[in-house]
Structure formats: structure tokens, C-alpha cells
């Protein structure tokens, strides 16, 4: 074999190895892509959740045009109390009670025309700049 043929054989071997590596990487990427697709298919739009909860409470008569801030704050207080009661003193608590607190806060915001996601974004920017 000539030096040129040896060089070509090496280049061909390197190219095959690189192709095999890319094939494996491509398979891994496709697998990751499928996992992400499944993960994001389970994602929900927070505005949809807020609307569903709010209108379910309107339908049930829990919220009306006469519902004021005091009513919402009392309900938040009640739900926080239930969350505290569910707490075992360590790191265990009823997740549903935490969801209740959150949903009442979102309902209050919707009732008063506040985009709570926007407000949370503003607050996070403040918190990210804090040093305490």
C-alpha cells in the first residue's frame, strides 16, 4: 500500500467513526426530543387553569360581582389555615391545600383584573436583584 492509500484508509476510518458517533448522538437527541415532547404535552396554560377555576367558582355561587377583596382575603386566610393544619411540623403537608391557597389568590387577581403572572414576573425581577 502506498502512503497515499494508507492516508485515505485512515481518513475513511476516521469518517466512519465520526459517522457512527453522530448516529449515536442523533439517536440520543431524538430520544431526548421525544421525552421533551411528552413532558411539554403535559404542560398547561396557567391562564386556562385560572379561568377554569374562577368560572367553576362563579358557577357554584362562590364568586359574584358583589364579591369584594375582604371576601377573597378571608378565603385566603381560611385556606392558609387549612394548609397549616395539614403540616406535620416537618416537610410534609397536604399539597391540595397549597393548591387551594394558590387558586384563591389567582381567582382574586382575575376578579380584580390583575394578571398575577405579570405581577409575579415583576416581583421575581426585584427578588433576583436583592442581596439579603
PDB file of N, CA and C in Angstrom, residues 80-117:
ATOM      1  N   UNK A  80     -55.071  29.153  54.020  1.00  0.00           N
ATOM      2  CA  UNK A  80     -53.749  29.097  54.655  1.00  0.00           C
ATOM      3  C   UNK A  80     -53.862  28.356  55.991  1.00  0.00           C
ATOM      4  N   UNK A  81     -54.950  28.601  56.718  1.00  0.00           N
ATOM      5  CA  UNK A  81     -55.175  27.886  57.972  1.00  0.00           C
ATOM      6  C   UNK A  81     -55.250  26.380  57.742  1.00  0.00           C
ATOM      7  N   UNK A  82     -55.950  25.968  56.700  1.00  0.00           N
ATOM      8  CA  UNK A  82     -56.051  24.542  56.383  1.00  0.00           C
ATOM      9  C   UNK A  82     -54.691  23.962  55.979  1.00  0.00           C
ATOM     10  N   UNK A  83     -53.900  24.754  55.270  1.00  0.00           N
ATOM     11  CA  UNK A  83     -52.547  24.316  54.906  1.00  0.00           C
ATOM     12  C   UNK A  83     -51.701  24.130  56.161  1.00  0.00           C
ATOM     13  N   UNK A  84     -51.785  25.081  57.073  1.00  0.00           N
ATOM     14  CA  UNK A  84     -51.036  24.981  58.328  1.00  0.00           C
ATOM     15  C   UNK A  84     -51.480  23.758  59.115  1.00  0.00           C
ATOM     16  N   UNK A  85     -52.783  23.528  59.182  1.00  0.00           N
ATOM     17  CA  UNK A  85     -53.303  22.359  59.910  1.00  0.00           C
ATOM     18  C   UNK A  85     -52.819  21.043  59.298  1.00  0.00           C
ATOM     19  N   UNK A  86     -52.586  21.051  57.983  1.00  0.00           N
ATOM     20  CA  UNK A  86     -52.142  19.819  57.318  1.00  0.00           C
ATOM     21  C   UNK A  86     -50.647  19.571  57.479  1.00  0.00           C
ATOM     22  N   UNK A  87     -49.933  20.564  57.967  1.00  0.00           N
ATOM     23  CA  UNK A  87     -48.478  20.482  58.102  1.00  0.00           C
ATOM     24  C   UNK A  87     -48.122  19.610  59.300  1.00  0.00           C
ATOM     25  N   UNK A  88     -47.172  18.704  59.112  1.00  0.00           N
ATOM     26  CA  UNK A  88     -46.800  17.785  60.196  1.00  0.00           C
ATOM     27  C   UNK A  88     -45.669  18.311  61.072  1.00  0.00           C
ATOM     28  N   UNK A  89     -45.237  19.547  60.862  1.00  0.00           N
ATOM     29  CA  UNK A  89     -44.148  20.119  61.645  1.00  0.00           C
ATOM     30  C   UNK A  89     -42.786  19.874  61.030  1.00  0.00           C
ATOM     31  N   UNK A  90     -42.758  19.079  59.996  1.00  0.00           N
ATOM     32  CA  UNK A  90     -41.504  18.786  59.299  1.00  0.00           C
ATOM     33  C   UNK A  90     -41.643  19.303  57.865  1.00  0.00           C
ATOM     34  N   UNK A  91     -41.540  18.449  56.889  1.00  0.00           N
ATOM     35  CA  UNK A  91     -41.656  18.869  55.493  1.00  0.00           C
ATOM     36  C   UNK A  91     -42.855  18.263  54.789  1.00  0.00           C
ATOM     37  N   UNK A  92     -43.789  17.748  55.524  1.00  0.00           N
ATOM     38  CA  UNK A  92     -44.958  17.117  54.918  1.00  0.00           C
ATOM     39  C   UNK A  92     -46.194  17.973  55.168  1.00  0.00           C
ATOM     40  N   UNK A  93     -46.973  18.173  54.114  1.00  0.00           N
ATOM     41  CA  UNK A  93     -48.223  18.923  54.202  1.00  0.00           C
ATOM     42  C   UNK A  93     -49.103  18.482  53.044  1.00  0.00           C
ATOM     43  N   UNK A  94     -50.377  18.854  53.108  1.00  0.00           N
ATOM     44  CA  UNK A  94     -51.328  18.470  52.072  1.00  0.00           C
ATOM     45  C   UNK A  94     -51.144  19.372  50.855  1.00  0.00           C
ATOM     46  N   UNK A  95     -50.706  18.781  49.762  1.00  0.00           N
ATOM     47  CA  UNK A  95     -50.454  19.542  48.524  1.00  0.00           C
ATOM     48  C   UNK A  95     -51.726  20.190  47.988  1.00  0.00           C
ATOM     49  N   UNK A  96     -52.854  19.547  48.240  1.00  0.00           N
ATOM     50  CA  UNK A  96     -54.130  20.104  47.777  1.00  0.00           C
ATOM     51  C   UNK A  96     -54.416  21.425  48.488  1.00  0.00           C
ATOM     52  N   UNK A  97     -54.052  21.509  49.760  1.00  0.00           N
ATOM     53  CA  UNK A  97     -54.256  22.766  50.493  1.00  0.00           C
ATOM     54  C   UNK A  97     -53.371  23.882  49.924  1.00  0.00           C
ATOM     55  N   UNK A  98     -52.163  23.528  49.535  1.00  0.00           N
ATOM     56  CA  UNK A  98     -51.287  24.514  48.890  1.00  0.00           C
ATOM     57  C   UNK A  98     -51.903  24.973  47.574  1.00  0.00           C
ATOM     58  N   UNK A  99     -52.467  24.029  46.819  1.00  0.00           N
ATOM     59  CA  UNK A  99     -53.138  24.372  45.563  1.00  0.00           C
ATOM     60  C   UNK A  99     -54.339  25.286  45.837  1.00  0.00           C
ATOM     61  N   UNK A 100     -55.087  25.002  46.900  1.00  0.00           N
ATOM     62  CA  UNK A 100     -56.241  25.843  47.247  1.00  0.00           C
ATOM     63  C   UNK A 100     -55.815  27.294  47.490  1.00  0.00           C
ATOM     64  N   UNK A 101     -54.763  27.472  48.262  1.00  0.00           N
ATOM     65  CA  UNK A 101     -54.269  28.829  48.545  1.00  0.00           C
ATOM     66  C   UNK A 101     -53.942  29.532  47.228  1.00  0.00           C
ATOM     67  N   UNK A 102     -53.217  28.834  46.375  1.00  0.00           N
ATOM     68  CA  UNK A 102     -52.785  29.413  45.099  1.00  0.00           C
ATOM     69  C   UNK A 102     -53.982  29.753  44.212  1.00  0.00           C
ATOM     70  N   UNK A 103     -54.933  28.831  44.128  1.00  0.00           N
ATOM     71  CA  UNK A 103     -56.099  29.062  43.270  1.00  0.00           C
ATOM     72  C   UNK A 103     -56.954  30.230  43.758  1.00  0.00           C
ATOM     73  N   UNK A 104     -57.101  30.381  45.074  1.00  0.00           N
ATOM     74  CA  UNK A 104     -57.870  31.523  45.585  1.00  0.00           C
ATOM     75  C   UNK A 104     -57.148  32.830  45.244  1.00  0.00           C
ATOM     76  N   UNK A 105     -55.832  32.840  45.366  1.00  0.00           N
ATOM     77  CA  UNK A 105     -55.066  34.044  45.006  1.00  0.00           C
ATOM     78  C   UNK A 105     -55.249  34.376  43.526  1.00  0.00           C
ATOM     79  N   UNK A 106     -55.175  33.361  42.669  1.00  0.00           N
ATOM     80  CA  UNK A 106     -55.377  33.593  41.232  1.00  0.00           C
ATOM     81  C   UNK A 106     -56.807  34.057  40.942  1.00  0.00           C
ATOM     82  N   UNK A 107     -57.789  33.498  41.649  1.00  0.00           N
ATOM     83  CA  UNK A 107     -59.178  33.932  41.446  1.00  0.00           C
ATOM     84  C   UNK A 107     -59.368  35.387  41.862  1.00  0.00           C
ATOM     85  N   UNK A 108     -58.749  35.756  42.970  1.00  0.00           N
ATOM     86  CA  UNK A 108     -58.839  37.146  43.427  1.00  0.00           C
ATOM     87  C   UNK A 108     -58.246  38.081  42.376  1.00  0.00           C
ATOM     88  N   UNK A 109     -57.078  37.704  41.870  1.00  0.00           N
ATOM     89  CA  UNK A 109     -56.430  38.534  40.852  1.00  0.00           C
ATOM     90  C   UNK A 109     -57.318  38.654  39.612  1.00  0.00           C
ATOM     91  N   UNK A 110     -57.867  37.541  39.149  1.00  0.00           N
ATOM     92  CA  UNK A 110     -58.730  37.581  37.965  1.00  0.00           C
ATOM     93  C   UNK A 110     -59.944  38.462  38.223  1.00  0.00           C
ATOM     94  N   UNK A 111     -60.542  38.339  39.390  1.00  0.00           N
ATOM     95  CA  UNK A 111     -61.735  39.110  39.734  1.00  0.00           C
ATOM     96  C   UNK A 111     -61.475  40.613  39.651  1.00  0.00           C
ATOM     97  N   UNK A 112     -60.267  41.009  40.049  1.00  0.00           N
ATOM     98  CA  UNK A 112     -59.932  42.440  40.063  1.00  0.00           C
ATOM     99  C   UNK A 112     -59.107  42.880  38.854  1.00  0.00           C
ATOM    100  N   UNK A 113     -59.049  42.018  37.842  1.00  0.00           N
ATOM    101  CA  UNK A 113     -58.386  42.384  36.585  1.00  0.00           C
ATOM    102  C   UNK A 113     -56.875  42.466  36.689  1.00  0.00           C
ATOM    103  N   UNK A 114     -56.311  41.701  37.573  1.00  0.00           N
ATOM    104  CA  UNK A 114     -54.853  41.702  37.757  1.00  0.00           C
ATOM    105  C   UNK A 114     -54.273  40.454  37.103  1.00  0.00           C
ATOM    106  N   UNK A 115     -53.262  40.644  36.269  1.00  0.00           N
ATOM    107  CA  UNK A 115     -52.563  39.490  35.690  1.00  0.00           C
ATOM    108  C   UNK A 115     -51.489  39.090  36.692  1.00  0.00           C
ATOM    109  N   UNK A 116     -51.782  38.089  37.480  1.00  0.00           N
ATOM    110  CA  UNK A 116     -50.884  37.690  38.560  1.00  0.00           C
ATOM    111  C   UNK A 116     -49.563  37.154  38.035  1.00  0.00           C
ATOM    112  N   UNK A 117     -49.569  36.530  36.874  1.00  0.00           N
ATOM    113  CA  UNK A 117     -48.314  36.043  36.284  1.00  0.00           C
ATOM    114  C   UNK A 117     -47.395  37.230  35.987  1.00  0.00           C
TER     115      UNK A 117
END
